[in-house]
Coordinates of N, CA and C and ligand atoms in Angstrom, one line a residue:
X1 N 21.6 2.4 5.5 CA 20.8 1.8 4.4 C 19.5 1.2 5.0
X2 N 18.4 2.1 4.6 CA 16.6 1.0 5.2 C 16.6 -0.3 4.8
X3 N 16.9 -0.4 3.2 CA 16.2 -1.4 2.7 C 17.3 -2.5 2.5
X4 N 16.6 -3.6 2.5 CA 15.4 -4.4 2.6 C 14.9 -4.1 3.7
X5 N 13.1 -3.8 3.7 CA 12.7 -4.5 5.2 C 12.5 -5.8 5.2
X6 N 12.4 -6.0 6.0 CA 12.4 -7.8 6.0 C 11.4 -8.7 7.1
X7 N 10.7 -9.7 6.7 CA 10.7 -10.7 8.1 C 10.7 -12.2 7.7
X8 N 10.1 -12.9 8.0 CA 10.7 -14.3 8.1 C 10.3 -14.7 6.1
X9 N 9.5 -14.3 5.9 CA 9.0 -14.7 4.3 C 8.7 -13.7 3.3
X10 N 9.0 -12.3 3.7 CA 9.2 -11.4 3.3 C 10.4 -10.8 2.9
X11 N 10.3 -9.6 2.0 CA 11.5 -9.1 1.8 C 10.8 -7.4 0.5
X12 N 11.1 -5.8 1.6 CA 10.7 -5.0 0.7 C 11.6 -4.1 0.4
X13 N 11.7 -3.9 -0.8 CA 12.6 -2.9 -1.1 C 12.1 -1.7 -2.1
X14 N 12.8 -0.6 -2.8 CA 11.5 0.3 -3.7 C 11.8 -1.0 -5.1
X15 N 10.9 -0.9 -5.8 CA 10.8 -1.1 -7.1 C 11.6 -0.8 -8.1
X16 N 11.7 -2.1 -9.1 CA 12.9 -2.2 -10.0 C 12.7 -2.4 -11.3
X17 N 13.6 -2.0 -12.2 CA 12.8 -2.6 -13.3 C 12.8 -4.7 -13.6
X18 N 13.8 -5.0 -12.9 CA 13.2 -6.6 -13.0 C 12.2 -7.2 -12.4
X19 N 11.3 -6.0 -11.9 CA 10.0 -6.6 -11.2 C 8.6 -6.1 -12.3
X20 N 9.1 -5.4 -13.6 CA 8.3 -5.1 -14.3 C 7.3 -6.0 -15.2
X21 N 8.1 -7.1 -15.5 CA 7.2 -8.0 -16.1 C 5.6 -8.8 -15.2
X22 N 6.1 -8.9 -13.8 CA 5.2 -9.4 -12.8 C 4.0 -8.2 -12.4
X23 N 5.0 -7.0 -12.2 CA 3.8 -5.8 -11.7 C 2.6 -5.3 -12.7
X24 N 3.5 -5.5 -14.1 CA 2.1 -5.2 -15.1 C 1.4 -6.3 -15.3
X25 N 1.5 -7.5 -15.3 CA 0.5 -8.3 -15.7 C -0.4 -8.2 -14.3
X26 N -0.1 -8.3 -12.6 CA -1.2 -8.0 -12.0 C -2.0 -6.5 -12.2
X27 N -1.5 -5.7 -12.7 CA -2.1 -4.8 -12.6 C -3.2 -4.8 -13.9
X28 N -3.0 -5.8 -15.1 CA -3.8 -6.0 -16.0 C -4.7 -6.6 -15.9
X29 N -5.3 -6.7 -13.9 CA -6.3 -8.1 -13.2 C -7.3 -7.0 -13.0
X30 N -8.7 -7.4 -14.1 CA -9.6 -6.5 -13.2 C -10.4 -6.7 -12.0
X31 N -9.9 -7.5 -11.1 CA -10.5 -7.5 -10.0 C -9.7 -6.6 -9.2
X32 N -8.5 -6.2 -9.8 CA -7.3 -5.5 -8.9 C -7.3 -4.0 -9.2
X33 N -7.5 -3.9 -11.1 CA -7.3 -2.3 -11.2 C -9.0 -1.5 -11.0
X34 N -10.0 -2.5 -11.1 CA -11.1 -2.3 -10.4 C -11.2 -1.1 -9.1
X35 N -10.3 -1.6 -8.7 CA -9.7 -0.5 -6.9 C -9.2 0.4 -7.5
X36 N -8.2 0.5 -8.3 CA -7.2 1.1 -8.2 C -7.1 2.5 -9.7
X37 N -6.1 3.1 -9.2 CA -6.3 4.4 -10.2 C -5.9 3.7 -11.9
X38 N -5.6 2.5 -11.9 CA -5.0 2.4 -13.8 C -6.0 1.9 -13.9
X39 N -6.3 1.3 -15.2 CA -6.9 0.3 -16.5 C -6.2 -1.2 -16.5
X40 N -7.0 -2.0 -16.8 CA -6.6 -3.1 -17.0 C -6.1 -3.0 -18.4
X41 N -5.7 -2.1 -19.2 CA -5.0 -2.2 -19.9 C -3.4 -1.5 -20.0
X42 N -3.3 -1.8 -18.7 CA -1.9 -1.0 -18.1 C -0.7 -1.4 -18.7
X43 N -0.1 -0.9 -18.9 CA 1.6 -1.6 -19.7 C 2.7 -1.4 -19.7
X44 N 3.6 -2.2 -20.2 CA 5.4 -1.7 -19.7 C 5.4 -0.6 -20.0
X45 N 5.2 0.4 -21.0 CA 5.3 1.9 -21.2 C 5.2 2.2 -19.7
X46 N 4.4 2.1 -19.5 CA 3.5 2.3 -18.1 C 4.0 2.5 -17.0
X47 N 4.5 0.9 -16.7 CA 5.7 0.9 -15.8 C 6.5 1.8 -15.8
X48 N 7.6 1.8 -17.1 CA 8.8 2.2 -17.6 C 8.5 3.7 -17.0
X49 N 7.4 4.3 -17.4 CA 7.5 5.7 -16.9 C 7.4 6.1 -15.0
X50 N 6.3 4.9 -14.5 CA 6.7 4.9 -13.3 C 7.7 4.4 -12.6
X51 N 8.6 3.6 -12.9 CA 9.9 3.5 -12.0 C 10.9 4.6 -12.6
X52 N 11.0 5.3 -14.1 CA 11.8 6.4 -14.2 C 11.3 7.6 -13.4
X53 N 10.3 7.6 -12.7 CA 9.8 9.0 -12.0 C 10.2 9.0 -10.3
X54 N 10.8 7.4 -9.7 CA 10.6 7.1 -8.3 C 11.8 8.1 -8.2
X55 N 11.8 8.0 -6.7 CA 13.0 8.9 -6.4 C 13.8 7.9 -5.9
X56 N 15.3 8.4 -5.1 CA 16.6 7.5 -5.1 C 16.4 7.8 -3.3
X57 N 15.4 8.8 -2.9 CA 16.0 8.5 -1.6 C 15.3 7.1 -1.2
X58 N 15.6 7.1 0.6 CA 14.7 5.9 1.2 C 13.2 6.3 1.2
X59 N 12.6 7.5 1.4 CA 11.3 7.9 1.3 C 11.0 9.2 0.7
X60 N 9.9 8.9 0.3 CA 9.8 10.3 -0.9 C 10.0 11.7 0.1
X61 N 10.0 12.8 -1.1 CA 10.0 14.3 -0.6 C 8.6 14.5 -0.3
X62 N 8.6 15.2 0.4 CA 6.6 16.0 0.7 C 6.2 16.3 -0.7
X63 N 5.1 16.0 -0.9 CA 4.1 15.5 -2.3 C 4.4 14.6 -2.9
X64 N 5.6 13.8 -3.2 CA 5.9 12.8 -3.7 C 5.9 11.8 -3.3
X65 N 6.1 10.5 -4.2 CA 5.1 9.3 -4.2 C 7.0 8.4 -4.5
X66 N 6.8 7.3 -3.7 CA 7.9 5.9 -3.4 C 6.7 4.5 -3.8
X67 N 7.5 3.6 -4.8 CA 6.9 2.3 -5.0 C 7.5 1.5 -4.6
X68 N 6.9 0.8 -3.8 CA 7.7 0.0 -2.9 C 7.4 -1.9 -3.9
X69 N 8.0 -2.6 -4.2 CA 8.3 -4.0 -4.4 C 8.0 -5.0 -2.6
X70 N 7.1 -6.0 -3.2 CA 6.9 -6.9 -1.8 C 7.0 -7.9 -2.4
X71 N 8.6 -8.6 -1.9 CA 8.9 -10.3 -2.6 C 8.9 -11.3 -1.8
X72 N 8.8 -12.2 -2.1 CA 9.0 -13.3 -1.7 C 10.5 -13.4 -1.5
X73 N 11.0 -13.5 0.1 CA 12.1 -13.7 0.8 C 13.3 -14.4 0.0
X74 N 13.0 -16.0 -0.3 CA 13.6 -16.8 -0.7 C 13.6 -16.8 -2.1
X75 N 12.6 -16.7 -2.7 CA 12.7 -17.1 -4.5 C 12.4 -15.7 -5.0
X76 N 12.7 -14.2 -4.2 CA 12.8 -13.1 -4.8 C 11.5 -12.5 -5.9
X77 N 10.5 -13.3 -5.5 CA 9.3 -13.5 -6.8 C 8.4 -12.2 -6.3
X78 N 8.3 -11.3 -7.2 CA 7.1 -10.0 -6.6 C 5.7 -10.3 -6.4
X79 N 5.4 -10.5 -5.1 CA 3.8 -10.8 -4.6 C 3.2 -9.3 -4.8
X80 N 4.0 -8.3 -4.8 CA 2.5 -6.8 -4.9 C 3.4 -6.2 -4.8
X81 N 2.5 -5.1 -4.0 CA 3.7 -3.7 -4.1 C 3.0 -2.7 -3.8
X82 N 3.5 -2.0 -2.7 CA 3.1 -0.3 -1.5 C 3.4 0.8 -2.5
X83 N 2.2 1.6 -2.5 CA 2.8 2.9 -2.4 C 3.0 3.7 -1.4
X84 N 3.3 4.7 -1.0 CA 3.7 5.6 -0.3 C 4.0 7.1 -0.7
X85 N 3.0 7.5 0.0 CA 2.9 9.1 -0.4 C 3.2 10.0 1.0
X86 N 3.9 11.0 0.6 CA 4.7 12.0 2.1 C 3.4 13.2 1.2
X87 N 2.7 13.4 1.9 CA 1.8 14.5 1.9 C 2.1 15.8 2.0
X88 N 1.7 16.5 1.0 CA 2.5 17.8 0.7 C 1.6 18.8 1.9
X89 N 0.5 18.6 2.6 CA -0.2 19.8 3.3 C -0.1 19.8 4.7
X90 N 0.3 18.5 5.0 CA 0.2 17.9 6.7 C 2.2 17.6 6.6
X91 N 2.4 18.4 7.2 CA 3.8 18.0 8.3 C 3.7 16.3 8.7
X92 N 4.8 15.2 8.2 CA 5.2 14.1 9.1 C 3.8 13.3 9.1
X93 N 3.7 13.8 7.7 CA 2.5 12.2 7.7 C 2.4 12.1 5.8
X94 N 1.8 10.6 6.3 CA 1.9 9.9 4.9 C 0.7 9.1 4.6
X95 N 0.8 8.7 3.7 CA -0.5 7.6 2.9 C -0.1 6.8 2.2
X96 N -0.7 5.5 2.7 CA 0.1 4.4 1.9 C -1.0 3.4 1.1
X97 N -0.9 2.7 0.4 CA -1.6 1.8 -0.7 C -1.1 0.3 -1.3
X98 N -1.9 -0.5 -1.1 CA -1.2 -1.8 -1.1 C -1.9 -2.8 -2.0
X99 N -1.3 -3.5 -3.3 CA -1.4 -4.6 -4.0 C -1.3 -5.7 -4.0
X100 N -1.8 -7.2 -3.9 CA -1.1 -8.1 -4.0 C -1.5 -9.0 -5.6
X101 N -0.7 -9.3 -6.2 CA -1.5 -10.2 -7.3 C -2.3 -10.8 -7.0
X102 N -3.4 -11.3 -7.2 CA -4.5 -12.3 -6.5 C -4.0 -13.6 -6.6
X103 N -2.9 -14.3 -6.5 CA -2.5 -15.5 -6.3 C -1.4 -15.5 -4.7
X104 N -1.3 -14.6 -4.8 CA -1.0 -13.5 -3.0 C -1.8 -13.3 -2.0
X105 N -3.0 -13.3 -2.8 CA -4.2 -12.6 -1.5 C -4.0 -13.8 -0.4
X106 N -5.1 -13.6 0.2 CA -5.8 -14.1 1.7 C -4.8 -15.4 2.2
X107 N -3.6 -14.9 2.5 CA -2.3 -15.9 3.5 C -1.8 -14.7 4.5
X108 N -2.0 -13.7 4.6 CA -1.9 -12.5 5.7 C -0.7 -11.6 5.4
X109 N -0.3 -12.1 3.6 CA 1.0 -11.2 3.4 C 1.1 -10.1 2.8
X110 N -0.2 -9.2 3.1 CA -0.5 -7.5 3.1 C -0.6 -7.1 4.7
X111 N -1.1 -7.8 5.0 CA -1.0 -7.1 6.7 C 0.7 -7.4 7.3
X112 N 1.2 -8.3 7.0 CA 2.3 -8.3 6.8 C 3.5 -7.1 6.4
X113 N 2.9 -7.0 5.4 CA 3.8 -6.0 4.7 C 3.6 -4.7 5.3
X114 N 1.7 -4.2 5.7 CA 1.7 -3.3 6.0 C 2.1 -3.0 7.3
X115 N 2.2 -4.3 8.0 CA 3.0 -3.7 9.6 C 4.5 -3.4 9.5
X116 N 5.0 -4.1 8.5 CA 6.4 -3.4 8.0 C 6.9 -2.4 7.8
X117 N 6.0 -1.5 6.5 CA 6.0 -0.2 6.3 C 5.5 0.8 7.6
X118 N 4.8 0.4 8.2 CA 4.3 1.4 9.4 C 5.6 1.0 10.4
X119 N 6.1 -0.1 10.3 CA 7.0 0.5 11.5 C 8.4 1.1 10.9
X120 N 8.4 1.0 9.4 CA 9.8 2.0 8.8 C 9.3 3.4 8.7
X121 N 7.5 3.5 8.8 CA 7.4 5.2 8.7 C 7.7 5.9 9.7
X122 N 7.4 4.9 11.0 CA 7.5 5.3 12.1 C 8.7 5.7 12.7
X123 N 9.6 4.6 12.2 CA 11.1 5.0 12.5 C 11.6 5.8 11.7
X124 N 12.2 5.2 10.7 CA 13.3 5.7 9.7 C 12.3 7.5 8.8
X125 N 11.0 7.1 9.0 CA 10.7 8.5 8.8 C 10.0 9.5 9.5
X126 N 9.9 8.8 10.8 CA 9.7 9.5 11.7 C 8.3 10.1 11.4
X127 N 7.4 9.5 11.3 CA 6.0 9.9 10.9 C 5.2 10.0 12.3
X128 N 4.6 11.1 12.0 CA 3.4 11.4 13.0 C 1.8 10.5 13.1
X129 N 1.5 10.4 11.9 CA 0.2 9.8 11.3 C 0.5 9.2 10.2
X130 N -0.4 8.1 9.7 CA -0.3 7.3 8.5 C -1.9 7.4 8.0
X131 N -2.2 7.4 6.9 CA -3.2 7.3 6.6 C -3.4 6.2 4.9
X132 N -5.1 5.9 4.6 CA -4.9 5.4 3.9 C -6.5 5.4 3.2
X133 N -7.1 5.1 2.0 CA -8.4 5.3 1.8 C -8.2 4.3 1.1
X134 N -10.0 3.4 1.2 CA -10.4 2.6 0.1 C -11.8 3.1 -0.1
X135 N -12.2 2.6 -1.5 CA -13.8 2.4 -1.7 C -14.2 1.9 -0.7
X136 N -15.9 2.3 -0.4 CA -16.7 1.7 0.8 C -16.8 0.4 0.5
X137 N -16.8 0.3 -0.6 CA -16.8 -1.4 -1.3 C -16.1 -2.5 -1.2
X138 N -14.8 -2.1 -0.6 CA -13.6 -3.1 -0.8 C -13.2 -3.6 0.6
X139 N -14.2 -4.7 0.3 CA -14.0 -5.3 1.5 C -12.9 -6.0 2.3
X140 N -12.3 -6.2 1.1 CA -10.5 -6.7 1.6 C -9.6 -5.8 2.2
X141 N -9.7 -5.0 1.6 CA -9.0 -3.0 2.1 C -9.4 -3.1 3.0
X142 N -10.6 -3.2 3.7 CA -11.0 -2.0 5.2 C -10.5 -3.5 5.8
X143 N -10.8 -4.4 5.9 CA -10.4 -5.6 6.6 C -8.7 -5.7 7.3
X144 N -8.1 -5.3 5.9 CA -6.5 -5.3 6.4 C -5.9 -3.8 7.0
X145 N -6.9 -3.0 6.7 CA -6.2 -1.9 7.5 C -6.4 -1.7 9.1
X146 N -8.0 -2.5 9.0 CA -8.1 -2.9 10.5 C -7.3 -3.4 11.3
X147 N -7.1 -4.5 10.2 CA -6.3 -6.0 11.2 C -4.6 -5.2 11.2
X148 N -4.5 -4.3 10.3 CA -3.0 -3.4 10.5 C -2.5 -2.6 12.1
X149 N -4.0 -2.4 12.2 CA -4.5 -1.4 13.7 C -4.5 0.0 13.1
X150 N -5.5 0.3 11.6 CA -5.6 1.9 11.7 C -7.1 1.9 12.2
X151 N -7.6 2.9 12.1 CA -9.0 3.1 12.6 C -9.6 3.7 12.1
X152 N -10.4 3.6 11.7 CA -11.7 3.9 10.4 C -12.2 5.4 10.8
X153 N -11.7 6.5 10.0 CA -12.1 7.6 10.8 C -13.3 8.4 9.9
X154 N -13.2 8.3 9.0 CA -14.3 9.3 8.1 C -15.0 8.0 6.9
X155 N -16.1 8.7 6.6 CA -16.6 8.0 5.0 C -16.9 9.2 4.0
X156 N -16.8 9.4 3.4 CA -17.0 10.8 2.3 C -18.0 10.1 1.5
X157 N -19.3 10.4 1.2 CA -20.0 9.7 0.0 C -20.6 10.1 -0.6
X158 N -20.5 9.7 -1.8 CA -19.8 9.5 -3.5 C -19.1 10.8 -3.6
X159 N -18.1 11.5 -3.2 CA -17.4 11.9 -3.2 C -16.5 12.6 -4.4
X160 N -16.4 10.9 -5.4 CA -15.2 11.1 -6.1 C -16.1 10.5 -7.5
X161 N -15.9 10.7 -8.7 CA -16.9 10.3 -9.8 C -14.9 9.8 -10.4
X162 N -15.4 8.2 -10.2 CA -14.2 7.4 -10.9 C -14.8 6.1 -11.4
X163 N -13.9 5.8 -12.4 CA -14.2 4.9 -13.6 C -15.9 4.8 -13.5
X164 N -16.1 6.0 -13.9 CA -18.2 6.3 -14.5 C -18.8 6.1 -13.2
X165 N -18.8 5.8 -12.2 CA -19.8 5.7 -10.9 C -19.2 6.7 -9.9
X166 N -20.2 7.6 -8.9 CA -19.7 8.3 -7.6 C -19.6 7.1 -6.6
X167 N -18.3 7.5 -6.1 CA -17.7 6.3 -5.5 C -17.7 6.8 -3.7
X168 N -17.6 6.1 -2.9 CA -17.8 6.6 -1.8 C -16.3 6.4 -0.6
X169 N -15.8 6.6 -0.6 CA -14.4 6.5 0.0 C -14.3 6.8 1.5
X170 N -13.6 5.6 1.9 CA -13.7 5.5 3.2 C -12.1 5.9 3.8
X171 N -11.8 6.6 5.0 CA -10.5 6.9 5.5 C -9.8 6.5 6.7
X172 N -8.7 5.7 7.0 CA -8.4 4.8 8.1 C -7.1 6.1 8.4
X173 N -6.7 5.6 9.4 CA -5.4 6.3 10.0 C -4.9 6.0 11.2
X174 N -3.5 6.2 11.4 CA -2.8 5.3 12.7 C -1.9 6.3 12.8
X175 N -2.0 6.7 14.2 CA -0.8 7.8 14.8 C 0.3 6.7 15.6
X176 N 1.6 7.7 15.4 CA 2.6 6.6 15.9 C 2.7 6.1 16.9
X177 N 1.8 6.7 18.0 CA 1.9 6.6 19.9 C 1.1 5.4 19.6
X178 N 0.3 5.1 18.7 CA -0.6 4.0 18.7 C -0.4 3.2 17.9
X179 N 0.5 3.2 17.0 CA 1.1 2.2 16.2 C 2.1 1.5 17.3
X180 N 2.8 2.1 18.3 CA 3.9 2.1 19.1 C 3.1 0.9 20.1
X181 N 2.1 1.6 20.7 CA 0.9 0.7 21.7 C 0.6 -0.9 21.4
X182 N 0.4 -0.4 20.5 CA -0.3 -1.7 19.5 C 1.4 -2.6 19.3
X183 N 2.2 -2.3 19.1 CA 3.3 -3.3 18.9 C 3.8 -3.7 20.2
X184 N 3.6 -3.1 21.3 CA 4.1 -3.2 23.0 C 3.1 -4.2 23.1
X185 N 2.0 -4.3 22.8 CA 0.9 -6.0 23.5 C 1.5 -6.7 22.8
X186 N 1.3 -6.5 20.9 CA 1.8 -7.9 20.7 C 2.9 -8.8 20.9
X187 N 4.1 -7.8 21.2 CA 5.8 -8.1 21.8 C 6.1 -7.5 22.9
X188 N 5.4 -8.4 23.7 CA 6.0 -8.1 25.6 C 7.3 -8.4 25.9
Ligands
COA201 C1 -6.3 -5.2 -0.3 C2 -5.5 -6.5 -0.5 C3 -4.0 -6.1 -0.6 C4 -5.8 -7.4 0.7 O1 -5.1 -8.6 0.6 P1 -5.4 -9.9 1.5 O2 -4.7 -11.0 1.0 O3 -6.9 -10.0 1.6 O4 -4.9 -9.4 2.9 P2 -4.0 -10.2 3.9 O5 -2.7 -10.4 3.4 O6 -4.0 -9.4 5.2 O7 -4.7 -11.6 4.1 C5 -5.8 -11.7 4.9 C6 -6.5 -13.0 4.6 O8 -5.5 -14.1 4.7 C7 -5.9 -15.0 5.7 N1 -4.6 -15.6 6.2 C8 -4.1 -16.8 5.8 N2 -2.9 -17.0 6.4 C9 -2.7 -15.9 7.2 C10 -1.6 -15.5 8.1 N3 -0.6 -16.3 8.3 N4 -1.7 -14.4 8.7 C11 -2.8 -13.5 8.5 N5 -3.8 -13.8 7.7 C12 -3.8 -15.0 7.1 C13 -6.7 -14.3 6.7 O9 -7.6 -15.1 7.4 C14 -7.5 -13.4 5.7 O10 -8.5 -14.1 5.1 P3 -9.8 -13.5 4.5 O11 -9.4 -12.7 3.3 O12 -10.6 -14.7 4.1 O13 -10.4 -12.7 5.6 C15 -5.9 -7.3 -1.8 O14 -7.3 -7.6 -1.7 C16 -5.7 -6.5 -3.1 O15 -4.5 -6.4 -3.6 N6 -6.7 -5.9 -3.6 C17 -6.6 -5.1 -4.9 C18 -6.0 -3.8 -4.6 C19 -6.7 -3.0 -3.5 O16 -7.9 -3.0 -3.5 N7 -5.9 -2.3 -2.7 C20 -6.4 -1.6 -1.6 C21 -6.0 -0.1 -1.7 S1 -5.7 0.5 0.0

């Protein structure tokens, strides 16, 4: 059994429906869906159809998409929530994407979470590369994927024509020998 991942104030597992009432109202934040592919007028329908679509394993099949729940350890409360995509063109790599409610932000518990997930891709799914994109805009995104240890590899720009503006998207990515590196300094 993977899940829970866990660390000292954390606790991830996939997504449930008792975390529905919490995940739509952040997703109803437009500072949040601003980023992101919904509408701030996102809703339990909404939900309801994305947790009936997740799958039952621990990580999706190649093209398919796992929602991951990120709670608070002790009082079980949902601070955000990963996606995770196994990429249908590339062999042993994935893409991942990360929310927190904005009463979650800036305490370090998305870099958190995302060193979590990179080290269950790495193991339990044995991933080769990780990758991940934000708007050039989002300066919270490139900050924590940094501070994750990916490495800013491409910018495509305006690229993508979303919610009415060409948007310019930026692409980070972390291979496992160097996800591996990067955890050998911090834990000698
Ligand atoms: C992207 C997003 C998840 C980043 O969240 P975040 O809270 O800024 O990221 P972290 O959890 O790494 O927190 C970092 C901040 O907490 C601070 N912090 C406080 N305590 C900390 C601790 N114990 N450890 C690390 N950082 C800590 C850091 O100094 C940093 O502050 P800063 O934002 O002023 O630089 C968030 O902005 C979000 O949900 N945005 C909307 C959705 C989105 O854009 N997703 C990106 C798609 S890839």
């Amino acid at each position: 059994v993977t899940y829970p991942l866990q660390t000292a104030r954390l606790e991830i597992t996939p997504l449930e429906g008792r975390d529905t009432e919490t995940f739509v109202r952040y997703r109803q934040d437009d500072d949040i869906a601003r980023w992101q592919g919904w509408d701030p007028n996102y809703g339990i329908s909404d939900a309801a159809e994305l947790l009936a679509a997740q799958p039952s394993t621990d990580l999706p099949e190649r093209g398919g998409w796992l929602q991951l729940a990120i709670r608070d350890r002790h009082s079980a409360t949902l601070l955000g929530d990963a996606a995770i995509h196994c990429l249908d063109e590339l062999a042993d790599t994935y893409e991942i994407g990360i929310t927190l409610a904005s009463a979650s932000q800036h305490q370090g518990i998305a870099s958190e979470a995302v060193k979590l997930i990179l080290d269950h891709l790495f193991s339990a799914g044995n991933a080769h590369r990780v990758t991940a994109n934000c708007d050039a805009r989002n300066i919270a995104a490139a900050r924590l994927l940094v501070r994750a240890g990916m490495r800013k590899e491409s910018r495509q720009v305006e690229v993508e024509f979303f919610k009415g503006e060409w948007i310019t998207l930026d692409g980070y990515a972390i291979l496992k020998s160097e996800h591996l590196s990067e955890g050998s300094k911090k834990c000698p």
